[in-house]
PDB file of C-alpha atoms in Angstrom:
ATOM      1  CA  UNK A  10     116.908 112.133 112.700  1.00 45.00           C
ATOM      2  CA  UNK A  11     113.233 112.684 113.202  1.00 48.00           C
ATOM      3  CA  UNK A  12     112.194 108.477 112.888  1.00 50.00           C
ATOM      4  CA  UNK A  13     114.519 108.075 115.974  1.00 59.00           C
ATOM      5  CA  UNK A  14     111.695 109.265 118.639  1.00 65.00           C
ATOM      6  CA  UNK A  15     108.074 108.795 118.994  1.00 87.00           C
ATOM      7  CA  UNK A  16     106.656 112.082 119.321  1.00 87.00           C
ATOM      8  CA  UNK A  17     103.225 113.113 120.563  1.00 86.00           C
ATOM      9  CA  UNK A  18     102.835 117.238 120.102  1.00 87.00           C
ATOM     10  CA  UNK A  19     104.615 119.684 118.581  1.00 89.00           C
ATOM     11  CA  UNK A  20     104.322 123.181 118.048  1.00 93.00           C
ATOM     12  CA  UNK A  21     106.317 125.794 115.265  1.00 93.00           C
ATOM     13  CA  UNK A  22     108.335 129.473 115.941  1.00 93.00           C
ATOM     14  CA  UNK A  23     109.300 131.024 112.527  1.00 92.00           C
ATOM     15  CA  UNK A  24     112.642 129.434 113.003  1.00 94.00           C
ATOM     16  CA  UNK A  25     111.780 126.457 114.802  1.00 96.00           C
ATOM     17  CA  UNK A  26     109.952 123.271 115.363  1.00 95.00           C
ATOM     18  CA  UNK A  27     109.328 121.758 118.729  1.00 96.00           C
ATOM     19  CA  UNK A  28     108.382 118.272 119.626  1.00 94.00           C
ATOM     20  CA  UNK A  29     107.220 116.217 122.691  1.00 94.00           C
ATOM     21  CA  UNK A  30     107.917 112.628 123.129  1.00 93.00           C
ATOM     22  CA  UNK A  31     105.397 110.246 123.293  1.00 90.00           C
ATOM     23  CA  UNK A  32     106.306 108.678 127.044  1.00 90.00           C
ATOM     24  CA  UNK A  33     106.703 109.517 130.944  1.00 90.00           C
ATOM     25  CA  UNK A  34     109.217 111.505 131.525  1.00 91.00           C
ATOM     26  CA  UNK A  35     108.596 113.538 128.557  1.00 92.00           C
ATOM     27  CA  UNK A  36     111.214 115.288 126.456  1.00 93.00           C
ATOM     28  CA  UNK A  37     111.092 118.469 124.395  1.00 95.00           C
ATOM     29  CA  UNK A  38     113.407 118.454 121.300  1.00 94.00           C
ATOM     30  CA  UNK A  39     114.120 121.581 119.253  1.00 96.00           C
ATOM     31  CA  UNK A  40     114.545 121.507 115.652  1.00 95.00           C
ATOM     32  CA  UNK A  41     115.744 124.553 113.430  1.00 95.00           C
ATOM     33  CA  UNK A  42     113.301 125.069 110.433  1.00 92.00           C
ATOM     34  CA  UNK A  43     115.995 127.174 107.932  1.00 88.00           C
ATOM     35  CA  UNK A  44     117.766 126.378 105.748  1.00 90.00           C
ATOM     36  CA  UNK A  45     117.760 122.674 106.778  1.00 90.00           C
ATOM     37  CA  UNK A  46     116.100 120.904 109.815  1.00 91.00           C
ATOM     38  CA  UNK A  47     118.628 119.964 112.202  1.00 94.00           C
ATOM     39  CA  UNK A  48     118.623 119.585 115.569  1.00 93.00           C
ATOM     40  CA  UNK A  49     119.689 122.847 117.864  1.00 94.00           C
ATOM     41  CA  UNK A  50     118.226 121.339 121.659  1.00 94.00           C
ATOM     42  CA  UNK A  51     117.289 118.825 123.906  1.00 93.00           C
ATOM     43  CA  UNK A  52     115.900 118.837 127.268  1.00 94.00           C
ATOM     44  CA  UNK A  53     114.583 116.049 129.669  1.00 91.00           C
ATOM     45  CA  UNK A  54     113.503 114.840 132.603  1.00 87.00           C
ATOM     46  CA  UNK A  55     113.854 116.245 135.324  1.00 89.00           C
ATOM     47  CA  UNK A  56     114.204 119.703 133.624  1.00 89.00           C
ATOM     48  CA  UNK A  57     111.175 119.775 132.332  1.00 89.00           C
ATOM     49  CA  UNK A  58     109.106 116.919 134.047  1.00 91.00           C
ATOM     50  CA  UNK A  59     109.323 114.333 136.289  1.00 91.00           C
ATOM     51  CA  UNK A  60     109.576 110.664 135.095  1.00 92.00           C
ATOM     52  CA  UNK A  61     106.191 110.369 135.880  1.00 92.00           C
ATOM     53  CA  UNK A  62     104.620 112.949 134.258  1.00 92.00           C
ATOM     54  CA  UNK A  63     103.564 113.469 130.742  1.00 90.00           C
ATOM     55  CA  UNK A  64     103.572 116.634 128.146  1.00 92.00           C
ATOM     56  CA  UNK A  65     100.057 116.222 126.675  1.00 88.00           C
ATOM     57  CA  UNK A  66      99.973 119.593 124.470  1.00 89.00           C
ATOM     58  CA  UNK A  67     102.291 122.352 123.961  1.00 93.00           C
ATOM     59  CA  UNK A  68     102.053 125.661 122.509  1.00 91.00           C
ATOM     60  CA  UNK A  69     104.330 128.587 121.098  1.00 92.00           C
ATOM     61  CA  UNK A  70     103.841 132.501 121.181  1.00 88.00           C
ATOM     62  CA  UNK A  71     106.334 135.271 121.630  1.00 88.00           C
ATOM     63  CA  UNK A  72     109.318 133.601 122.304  1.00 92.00           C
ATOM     64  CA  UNK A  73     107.516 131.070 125.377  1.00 92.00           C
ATOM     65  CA  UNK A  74     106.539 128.044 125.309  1.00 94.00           C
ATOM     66  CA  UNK A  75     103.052 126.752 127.149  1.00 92.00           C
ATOM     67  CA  UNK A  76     103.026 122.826 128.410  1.00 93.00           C
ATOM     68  CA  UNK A  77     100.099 121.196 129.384  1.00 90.00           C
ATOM     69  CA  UNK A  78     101.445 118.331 131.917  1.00 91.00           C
ATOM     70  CA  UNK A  79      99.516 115.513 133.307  1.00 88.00           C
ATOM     71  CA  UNK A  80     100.574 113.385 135.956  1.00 86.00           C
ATOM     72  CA  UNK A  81      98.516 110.033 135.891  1.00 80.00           C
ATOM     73  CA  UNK A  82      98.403 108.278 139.162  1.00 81.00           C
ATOM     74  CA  UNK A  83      98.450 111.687 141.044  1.00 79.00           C
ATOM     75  CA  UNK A  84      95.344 112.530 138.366  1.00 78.00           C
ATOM     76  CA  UNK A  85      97.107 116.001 138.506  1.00 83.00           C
ATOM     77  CA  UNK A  86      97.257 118.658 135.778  1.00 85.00           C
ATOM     78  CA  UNK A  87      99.671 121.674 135.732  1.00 88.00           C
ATOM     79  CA  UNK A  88     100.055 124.420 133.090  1.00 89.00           C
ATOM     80  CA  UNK A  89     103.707 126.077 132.548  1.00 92.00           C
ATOM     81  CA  UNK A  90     104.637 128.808 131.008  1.00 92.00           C
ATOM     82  CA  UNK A  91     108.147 128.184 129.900  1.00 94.00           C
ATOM     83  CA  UNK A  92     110.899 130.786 128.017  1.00 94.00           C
ATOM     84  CA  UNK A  93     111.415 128.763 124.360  1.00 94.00           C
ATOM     85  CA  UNK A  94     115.337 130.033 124.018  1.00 94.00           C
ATOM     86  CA  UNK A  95     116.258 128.545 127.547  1.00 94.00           C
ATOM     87  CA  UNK A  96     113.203 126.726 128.821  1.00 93.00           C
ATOM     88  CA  UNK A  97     113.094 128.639 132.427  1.00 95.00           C
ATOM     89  CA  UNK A  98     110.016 128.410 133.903  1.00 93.00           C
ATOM     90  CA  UNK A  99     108.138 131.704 133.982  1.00 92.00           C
ATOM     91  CA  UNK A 100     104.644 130.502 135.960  1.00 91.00           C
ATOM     92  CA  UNK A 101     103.120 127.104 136.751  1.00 91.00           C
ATOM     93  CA  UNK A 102      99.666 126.634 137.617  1.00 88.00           C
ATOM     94  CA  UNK A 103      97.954 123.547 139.202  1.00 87.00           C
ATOM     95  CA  UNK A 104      94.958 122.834 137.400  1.00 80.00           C
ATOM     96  CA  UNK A 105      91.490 120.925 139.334  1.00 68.00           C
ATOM     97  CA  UNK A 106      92.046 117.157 139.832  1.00 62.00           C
ATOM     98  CA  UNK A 107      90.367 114.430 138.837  1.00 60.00           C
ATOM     99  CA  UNK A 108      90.453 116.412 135.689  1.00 60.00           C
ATOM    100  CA  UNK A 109      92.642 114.406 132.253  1.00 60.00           C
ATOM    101  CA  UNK A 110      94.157 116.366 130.079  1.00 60.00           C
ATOM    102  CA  UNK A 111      92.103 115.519 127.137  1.00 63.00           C
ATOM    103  CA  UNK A 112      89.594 117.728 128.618  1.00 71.00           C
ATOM    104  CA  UNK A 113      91.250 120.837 127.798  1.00 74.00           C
ATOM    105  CA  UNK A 114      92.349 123.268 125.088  1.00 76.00           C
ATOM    106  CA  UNK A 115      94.676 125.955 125.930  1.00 77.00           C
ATOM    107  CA  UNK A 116      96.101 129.338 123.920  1.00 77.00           C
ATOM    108  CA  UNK A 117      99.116 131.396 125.111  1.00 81.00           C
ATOM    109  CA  UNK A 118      98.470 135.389 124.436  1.00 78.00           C
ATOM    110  CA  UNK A 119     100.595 137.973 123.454  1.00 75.00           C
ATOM    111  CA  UNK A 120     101.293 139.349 126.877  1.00 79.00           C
ATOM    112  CA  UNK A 121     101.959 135.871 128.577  1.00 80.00           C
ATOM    113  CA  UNK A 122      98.376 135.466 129.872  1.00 83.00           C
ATOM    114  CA  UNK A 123      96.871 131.856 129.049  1.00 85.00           C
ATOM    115  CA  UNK A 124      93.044 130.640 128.037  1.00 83.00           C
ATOM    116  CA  UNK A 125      92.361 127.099 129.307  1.00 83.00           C
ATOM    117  CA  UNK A 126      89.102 125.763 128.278  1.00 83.00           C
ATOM    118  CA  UNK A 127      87.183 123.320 129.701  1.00 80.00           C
ATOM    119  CA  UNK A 128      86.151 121.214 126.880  1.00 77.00           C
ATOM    120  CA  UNK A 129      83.062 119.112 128.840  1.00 77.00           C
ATOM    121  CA  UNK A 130      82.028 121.766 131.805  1.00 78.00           C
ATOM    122  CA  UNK A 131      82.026 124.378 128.560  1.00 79.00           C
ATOM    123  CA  UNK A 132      84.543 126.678 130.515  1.00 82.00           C
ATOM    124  CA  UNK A 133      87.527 129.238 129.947  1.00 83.00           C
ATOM    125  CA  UNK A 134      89.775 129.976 132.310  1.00 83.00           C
ATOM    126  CA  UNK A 135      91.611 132.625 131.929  1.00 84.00           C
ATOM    127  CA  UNK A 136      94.826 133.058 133.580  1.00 87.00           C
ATOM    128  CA  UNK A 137      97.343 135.736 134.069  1.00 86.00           C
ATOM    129  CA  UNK A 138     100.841 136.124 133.191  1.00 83.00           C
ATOM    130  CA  UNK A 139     101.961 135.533 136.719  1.00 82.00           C
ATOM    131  CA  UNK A 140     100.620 132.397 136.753  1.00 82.00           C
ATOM    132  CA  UNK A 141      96.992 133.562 139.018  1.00 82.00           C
ATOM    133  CA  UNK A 142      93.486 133.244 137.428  1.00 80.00           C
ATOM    134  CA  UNK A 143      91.974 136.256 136.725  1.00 75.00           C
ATOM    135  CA  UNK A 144      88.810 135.403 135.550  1.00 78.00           C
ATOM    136  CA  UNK A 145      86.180 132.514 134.322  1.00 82.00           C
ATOM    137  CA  UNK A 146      83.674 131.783 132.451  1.00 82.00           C
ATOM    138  CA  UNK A 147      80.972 129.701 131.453  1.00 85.00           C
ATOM    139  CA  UNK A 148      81.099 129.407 126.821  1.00 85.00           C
ATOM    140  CA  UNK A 149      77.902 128.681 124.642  1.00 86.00           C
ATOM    141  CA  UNK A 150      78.240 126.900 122.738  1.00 86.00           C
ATOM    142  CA  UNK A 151      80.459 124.168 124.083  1.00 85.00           C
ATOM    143  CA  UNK A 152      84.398 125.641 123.476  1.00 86.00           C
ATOM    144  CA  UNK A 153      86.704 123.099 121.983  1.00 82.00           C
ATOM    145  CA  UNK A 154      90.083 125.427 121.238  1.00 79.00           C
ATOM    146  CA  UNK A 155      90.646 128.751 120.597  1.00 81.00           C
ATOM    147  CA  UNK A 156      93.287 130.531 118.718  1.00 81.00           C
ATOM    148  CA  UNK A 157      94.308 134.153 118.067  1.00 78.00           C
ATOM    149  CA  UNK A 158      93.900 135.894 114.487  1.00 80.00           C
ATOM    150  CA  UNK A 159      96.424 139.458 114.322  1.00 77.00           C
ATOM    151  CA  UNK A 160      96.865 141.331 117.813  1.00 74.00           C
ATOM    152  CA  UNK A 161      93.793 141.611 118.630  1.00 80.00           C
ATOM    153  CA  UNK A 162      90.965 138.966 117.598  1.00 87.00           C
ATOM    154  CA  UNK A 163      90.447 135.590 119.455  1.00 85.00           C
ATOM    155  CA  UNK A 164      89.052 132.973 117.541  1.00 88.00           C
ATOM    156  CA  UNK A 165      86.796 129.719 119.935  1.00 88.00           C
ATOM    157  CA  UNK A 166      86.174 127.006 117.914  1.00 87.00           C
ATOM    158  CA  UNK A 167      82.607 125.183 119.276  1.00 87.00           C
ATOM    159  CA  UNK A 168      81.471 122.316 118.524  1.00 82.00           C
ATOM    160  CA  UNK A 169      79.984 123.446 115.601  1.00 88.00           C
ATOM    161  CA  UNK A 170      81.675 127.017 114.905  1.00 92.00           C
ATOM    162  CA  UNK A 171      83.755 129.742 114.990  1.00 92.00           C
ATOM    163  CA  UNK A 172      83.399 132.305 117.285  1.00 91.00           C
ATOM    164  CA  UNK A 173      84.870 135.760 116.924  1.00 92.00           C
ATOM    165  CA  UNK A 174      86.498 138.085 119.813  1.00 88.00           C
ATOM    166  CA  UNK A 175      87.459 141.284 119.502  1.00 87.00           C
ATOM    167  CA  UNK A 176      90.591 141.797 122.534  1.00 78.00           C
ATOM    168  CA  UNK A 177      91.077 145.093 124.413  1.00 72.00           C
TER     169      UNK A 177
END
């Protein structure tokens, strides 16, 4: 039953829907889309977090899963990169302290690499699929999210726009 939890982000395969609960210790629950919602998984803490930390965001592409976790009193921020059949990690990242999580957008690529932006320092980090950055770089105007169009075309939304990319 879907009233049972409080939930705080979710994110959709084709076949399935994927919440976050809304406390410490966050869980993820895994809901089948077709031909009826039911529940297929569950996983807590400490398999996914620990009972202190907290799934702000997550995000699906190609068969992973991308978590953005906070952990409050530490005022720590990690990004995971996490298989969505089994939930193995496949690369964690610490991100700056000091920093909340309610500063950032994220996008998972195709090929496992992640975007993070930096919504107030105007900012995208981008970061490879093993988990190291690669590369960033200051946005103008101010990047609030981004998302990806087809294979190949990376859409920033600003404060005030949309921003086209074409990707090699």
């Amino acid at each position: 039953n879907l009233k049972r939890d409080k939930f705080h982000s979710c994110t959709c395969s084709l076949t399935s829907l994927f919440l976050t609960t809304d406390n410490y210790g966050s869980a993820i629950i895994e809901y089948s889309l077709l031909p009826s919602i039911e529940l297929l998984k569950q996983w807590k803490s400490p398999d996914i977090c620990t009972k202190d930390e907290f799934i702000y965001k997550i995000r699906y592409n190609d068969e992973k899963l991308a978590l953005l976790i906070e952990e409050p009193l530490e005022r720590s921020l990690k990004l995971e990169i996490r298989s969505s059949k089994t939930l193995d990690r496949i690369w964690s990242i610490q991100i700056d302290k000091n920093l909340k999580s309610c500063q950032y957008g994220f996008y998972l690529l195709n090929n496992n690499d992640c975007l993070l932006i930096n919504k107030y320092s105007s900012c995208i980090l981008h970061i490879k699929n093993n988990g190291k950055k690669r590369e960033t770089c200051d946005y103008n105007p101010r990047p609030c999210n981004a998302t990806l169009f087809g294979d190949n075309t990376l859409a920033i939304l600003t404060e005030n726009s949309i921003q086209f990319h074409q990707l090699d």
